[in-house]
Short mmCIF file of C-alpha atoms in Angstrom, two decimals:
data_model
loop_
_atom_site.label_atom_id
_atom_site.label_comp_id
_atom_site.label_asym_id
_atom_site.label_seq_id
_atom_site.Cartn_x
_atom_site.Cartn_y
_atom_site.Cartn_z
CA MET A 1 -27.58 13.54 28.71
CA GLU A 2 -26.55 13.34 24.78
CA TYR A 3 -23.54 15.15 25.51
CA TYR A 4 -22.18 12.54 28.14
CA LEU A 5 -23.62 9.96 25.41
CA TYR A 6 -21.18 12.07 23.07
CA LEU A 7 -18.25 12.45 24.86
CA ALA A 8 -18.63 8.90 26.03
CA ALA A 9 -18.13 8.05 22.61
CA LEU A 10 -15.77 10.70 21.34
CA LEU A 11 -13.44 8.95 24.31
CA LEU A 12 -14.03 5.68 22.90
CA VAL A 13 -12.77 6.76 19.57
CA ALA A 14 -10.04 8.85 21.50
CA ILE A 15 -8.63 5.79 23.15
CA SER A 16 -9.00 3.36 20.18
CA ILE A 17 -6.25 5.75 18.29
CA VAL A 18 -4.32 5.49 21.52
CA HIS A 19 -4.39 1.88 21.78
CA SER A 20 -3.89 1.07 18.29
CA TYR A 21 -0.67 3.60 17.88
CA LEU A 22 0.93 3.14 21.24
CA GLY A 23 -0.20 -0.70 21.45
CA GLU A 24 1.86 -1.44 18.23
CA ARG A 25 4.40 1.04 18.91
CA TYR A 26 5.57 0.13 22.63
CA ILE A 27 4.07 -3.34 23.51
CA LEU A 28 3.69 -5.28 20.02
CA ILE A 29 7.90 -4.25 18.79
CA ARG A 30 8.95 -5.14 21.89
CA LEU A 31 7.42 -8.52 22.00
CA PHE A 32 7.60 -9.44 18.45
CA LYS A 33 11.79 -8.62 19.05
CA ARG A 34 12.12 -11.73 21.30
CA ASP A 35 12.86 -15.03 20.57
CA ASN A 36 11.04 -17.13 21.99
CA LEU A 37 7.63 -16.39 21.13
CA PRO A 38 5.73 -19.66 20.43
CA LYS A 39 5.36 -21.36 17.64
CA LEU A 40 1.38 -21.22 16.43
CA PHE A 41 0.62 -23.81 12.77
CA GLY A 42 5.43 -24.17 12.46
CA SER A 43 5.91 -20.36 13.34
CA THR A 44 6.63 -17.39 15.21
CA GLU A 45 5.33 -15.28 12.20
CA PHE A 46 1.80 -16.98 13.17
CA THR A 47 1.75 -15.64 16.49
CA ALA A 48 3.07 -12.15 16.18
CA GLN A 49 0.19 -11.58 13.22
CA THR A 50 -2.79 -13.07 15.70
CA LEU A 51 -1.02 -11.16 18.03
CA ARG A 52 -1.02 -7.85 16.02
CA PHE A 53 -4.83 -8.62 14.76
CA ALA A 54 -6.24 -9.81 17.93
CA TRP A 55 -4.89 -6.17 19.75
CA HIS A 56 -6.49 -4.05 16.74
CA LEU A 57 -9.63 -5.77 17.23
CA THR A 58 -9.66 -4.14 20.19
CA SER A 59 -10.02 -0.82 18.90
CA VAL A 60 -12.57 -1.83 15.78
CA ALA A 61 -14.38 -3.01 18.56
CA TRP A 62 -14.36 0.42 20.87
CA PHE A 63 -15.39 2.26 17.09
CA GLY A 64 -18.39 0.10 17.09
CA PHE A 65 -19.06 0.49 20.26
CA ALA A 66 -18.64 4.46 19.97
CA ALA A 67 -21.41 4.38 16.69
CA ILE A 68 -23.37 2.18 19.37
CA LEU A 69 -23.54 5.40 21.34
CA VAL A 70 -23.76 8.34 18.96
CA CYS A 71 -26.69 6.64 18.43
CA LEU A 72 -28.16 5.92 21.42
CA ALA A 73 -27.78 10.17 22.08
CA ASN A 74 -31.10 9.76 19.03
CA PRO A 75 -34.23 9.33 20.59
CA ALA A 76 -35.38 8.13 17.54
CA ILE A 77 -32.93 5.43 17.35
CA GLU A 78 -34.23 2.39 15.61
CA ALA A 79 -32.34 -1.75 16.76
CA LYS A 80 -32.48 -2.16 13.19
CA THR A 81 -29.33 1.20 13.15
CA ILE A 82 -28.10 -0.83 15.90
CA GLY A 83 -27.02 -3.89 14.18
CA GLN A 84 -26.15 -2.66 10.90
CA ILE A 85 -23.71 -1.10 13.42
CA ILE A 86 -22.89 -4.83 14.71
CA GLY A 87 -22.53 -6.09 12.28
CA ILE A 88 -20.15 -3.50 10.42
CA THR A 89 -17.97 -3.96 13.44
CA PHE A 90 -18.08 -7.37 12.38
CA LEU A 91 -17.50 -7.21 9.17
CA ALA A 92 -15.04 -5.42 9.92
CA HIS A 93 -13.18 -7.88 11.93
CA PHE A 94 -13.66 -10.11 9.57
CA LEU A 95 -11.65 -8.18 7.08
CA ILE A 96 -8.67 -8.28 9.91
CA ALA A 97 -8.64 -11.19 10.95
CA LEU A 98 -8.55 -12.57 7.17
CA ALA A 99 -5.42 -10.33 6.57
CA GLY A 100 -4.05 -10.54 9.15
CA SER A 101 -3.99 -14.32 9.74
CA ARG A 102 -3.92 -14.55 5.46
CA GLY A 103 -6.91 -16.84 6.00
CA ARG A 104 -5.15 -19.34 8.55
CA HIS A 105 -6.66 -17.90 11.91
CA LEU A 106 -10.05 -19.49 12.16
CA SER A 107 -11.95 -16.24 13.38
CA TRP A 108 -12.49 -15.01 10.19
CA PRO A 109 -15.30 -17.07 9.10
CA VAL A 110 -17.28 -17.01 12.29
CA PHE A 111 -16.67 -12.99 11.59
CA LEU A 112 -18.17 -13.53 8.64
CA ILE A 113 -21.23 -14.98 9.61
CA ILE A 114 -22.22 -12.51 12.77
CA GLY A 115 -21.24 -9.92 10.26
CA ILE A 116 -23.85 -11.15 8.15
CA LEU A 117 -26.42 -12.17 10.52
CA ALA A 118 -26.59 -8.87 12.60
CA ILE A 119 -26.77 -6.89 8.74
CA TYR A 120 -29.64 -9.50 7.78
CA ALA A 121 -31.54 -9.68 10.66
CA THR A 122 -32.14 -6.25 11.33
CA ASN A 123 -33.12 -5.83 8.10
CA THR A 124 -35.92 -8.41 7.70
#
């Protein structure tokens, strides 16, 4: 059974990398060349950055799921470890949202709070 969890985790890592690379190369770049993107906060730049970081957040989430699957392959796994993985994943979301939007997209404080709460709650 452990083999299947490791295989699933490996596939998640692979699809995460492919998703980010091919999405950036074949979807996002072409989308951003269009002249009819909506102007959020007064510019299409904010729209493009939001689409870009949201696209890549999916890949980051899949890496987090892969880490959880690897942990589940170990029968002695503690809930604390799963909580830490979730917390770290959301802290990565926070950093990507903060940097990707230059602080203008309001998801970053929520991701930060989720990450901190998940780590804090599973360590106390």
